[in-house]
């Protein structure tokens, strides 16, 4: 998701320029979202579940 061409509804200038508080808030939010690059909370939970499954399997293999 890019915000380069996103225009602010408050000041009608590009959000990337951060000319008003609304721009800066939107920019910060988008940057935080971009940091995880599509890694949603659901994806994080799925990753956690997969790790637990691997740990359980490894434990069962060790005890079998
Ligand atoms: Zn603005």
PDB file of C-alpha atoms and ligand atoms in Angstrom:
ATOM      1  CA  UNK A   1       0.000   0.000   0.000  1.00  0.00           C
ATOM      2  CA  UNK A   2       1.494   3.277  -1.121  1.00  0.00           C
ATOM      3  CA  UNK A   3       0.441   6.704   0.106  1.00  0.00           C
ATOM      4  CA  UNK A   4       2.406   8.679  -2.465  1.00  0.00           C
ATOM      5  CA  UNK A   5      -0.693   9.667  -4.413  1.00  0.00           C
ATOM      6  CA  UNK A   6      -3.058   9.788  -1.462  1.00  0.00           C
ATOM      7  CA  UNK A   7      -4.676  13.221  -1.150  1.00  0.00           C
ATOM      8  CA  UNK A   8      -5.720  14.521   2.250  1.00  0.00           C
ATOM      9  CA  UNK A   9      -9.428  15.231   2.741  1.00  0.00           C
ATOM     10  CA  UNK A  10      -8.581  18.057   5.141  1.00  0.00           C
ATOM     11  CA  UNK A  11      -6.017  20.163   3.236  1.00  0.00           C
ATOM     12  CA  UNK A  12      -6.255  18.596  -0.258  1.00  0.00           C
ATOM     13  CA  UNK A  13      -2.486  18.187  -0.569  1.00  0.00           C
ATOM     14  CA  UNK A  14      -0.588  14.911  -0.806  1.00  0.00           C
ATOM     15  CA  UNK A  15      -0.584  13.042   2.512  1.00  0.00           C
ATOM     16  CA  UNK A  16       3.109  12.243   1.989  1.00  0.00           C
ATOM     17  CA  UNK A  17       3.905  15.966   2.428  1.00  0.00           C
ATOM     18  CA  UNK A  18       2.354  16.010   5.907  1.00  0.00           C
ATOM     19  CA  UNK A  19       1.068  19.587   5.715  1.00  0.00           C
ATOM     20  CA  UNK A  20      -1.616  19.241   8.394  1.00  0.00           C
ATOM     21  CA  UNK A  21      -2.192  17.071  11.492  1.00  0.00           C
ATOM     22  CA  UNK A  22      -4.611  14.871   9.525  1.00  0.00           C
ATOM     23  CA  UNK A  23      -1.913  14.219   6.917  1.00  0.00           C
ATOM     24  CA  UNK A  24       0.690  13.392   9.543  1.00  0.00           C
ATOM     25  CA  UNK A  25      -1.680  11.028  11.392  1.00  0.00           C
ATOM     26  CA  UNK A  26      -2.585   9.217   8.162  1.00  0.00           C
ATOM     27  CA  UNK A  27       1.058   8.998   7.150  1.00  0.00           C
ATOM     28  CA  UNK A  28       2.105   7.541  10.508  1.00  0.00           C
ATOM     29  CA  UNK A  29      -0.702   5.000  10.442  1.00  0.00           C
ATOM     30  CA  UNK A  30       0.145   3.932   6.895  1.00  0.00           C
ATOM     31  CA  UNK A  31       3.834   3.660   7.744  1.00  0.00           C
ATOM     32  CA  UNK A  32       3.076   1.460  10.742  1.00  0.00           C
ATOM     33  CA  UNK A  33       0.889  -0.758   8.586  1.00  0.00           C
ATOM     34  CA  UNK A  34       3.580  -0.869   5.904  1.00  0.00           C
ATOM     35  CA  UNK A  35       6.173  -1.979   8.448  1.00  0.00           C
ATOM     36  CA  UNK A  36       4.487  -5.360   8.786  1.00  0.00           C
ATOM     37  CA  UNK A  37       4.033  -5.678   5.003  1.00  0.00           C
ATOM     38  CA  UNK A  38       0.710  -7.507   4.989  1.00  0.00           C
ATOM     39  CA  UNK A  39       1.464  -9.483   8.143  1.00  0.00           C
ATOM     40  CA  UNK A  40      -1.952  -9.140   9.780  1.00  0.00           C
ATOM     41  CA  UNK A  41      -2.740 -10.148  13.378  1.00  0.00           C
ATOM     42  CA  UNK A  42      -4.464 -13.223  11.933  1.00  0.00           C
ATOM     43  CA  UNK A  43      -1.255 -14.157  10.121  1.00  0.00           C
ATOM     44  CA  UNK A  44       0.736 -13.686  13.334  1.00  0.00           C
ATOM     45  CA  UNK A  45      -1.661 -15.976  15.206  1.00  0.00           C
ATOM     46  CA  UNK A  46      -1.426 -18.578  12.419  1.00  0.00           C
ATOM     47  CA  UNK A  47       2.369 -18.387  12.655  1.00  0.00           C
ATOM     48  CA  UNK A  48       2.192 -18.863  16.432  1.00  0.00           C
ATOM     49  CA  UNK A  49      -0.119 -21.874  16.056  1.00  0.00           C
ATOM     50  CA  UNK A  50       2.259 -23.384  13.475  1.00  0.00           C
ATOM     51  CA  UNK A  51       5.204 -22.920  15.853  1.00  0.00           C
ATOM     52  CA  UNK A  52       3.293 -24.596  18.692  1.00  0.00           C
ATOM     53  CA  UNK A  53       2.335 -27.492  16.373  1.00  0.00           C
ATOM     54  CA  UNK A  54       5.993 -27.979  15.414  1.00  0.00           C
ATOM     55  CA  UNK A  55       7.027 -27.861  19.074  1.00  0.00           C
ATOM     56  CA  UNK A  56       4.383 -30.474  20.001  1.00  0.00           C
ATOM     57  CA  UNK A  57       5.432 -32.724  17.094  1.00  0.00           C
ATOM     58  CA  UNK A  58       9.094 -32.430  18.049  1.00  0.00           C
ATOM     59  CA  UNK A  59       8.224 -33.286  21.641  1.00  0.00           C
ATOM     60  CA  UNK A  60       6.187 -36.331  20.562  1.00  0.00           C
ATOM     61  CA  UNK A  61       9.027 -37.532  18.328  1.00  0.00           C
ATOM     62  CA  UNK A  62      11.478 -37.159  21.194  1.00  0.00           C
ATOM     63  CA  UNK A  63       9.344 -39.181  23.592  1.00  0.00           C
ATOM     64  CA  UNK A  64       8.214 -41.872  21.106  1.00  0.00           C
TER      65      UNK A  64
HETATM   66 ZN1  LIG B   1      -3.793  17.305   5.273  1.00  0.00          ZN
END
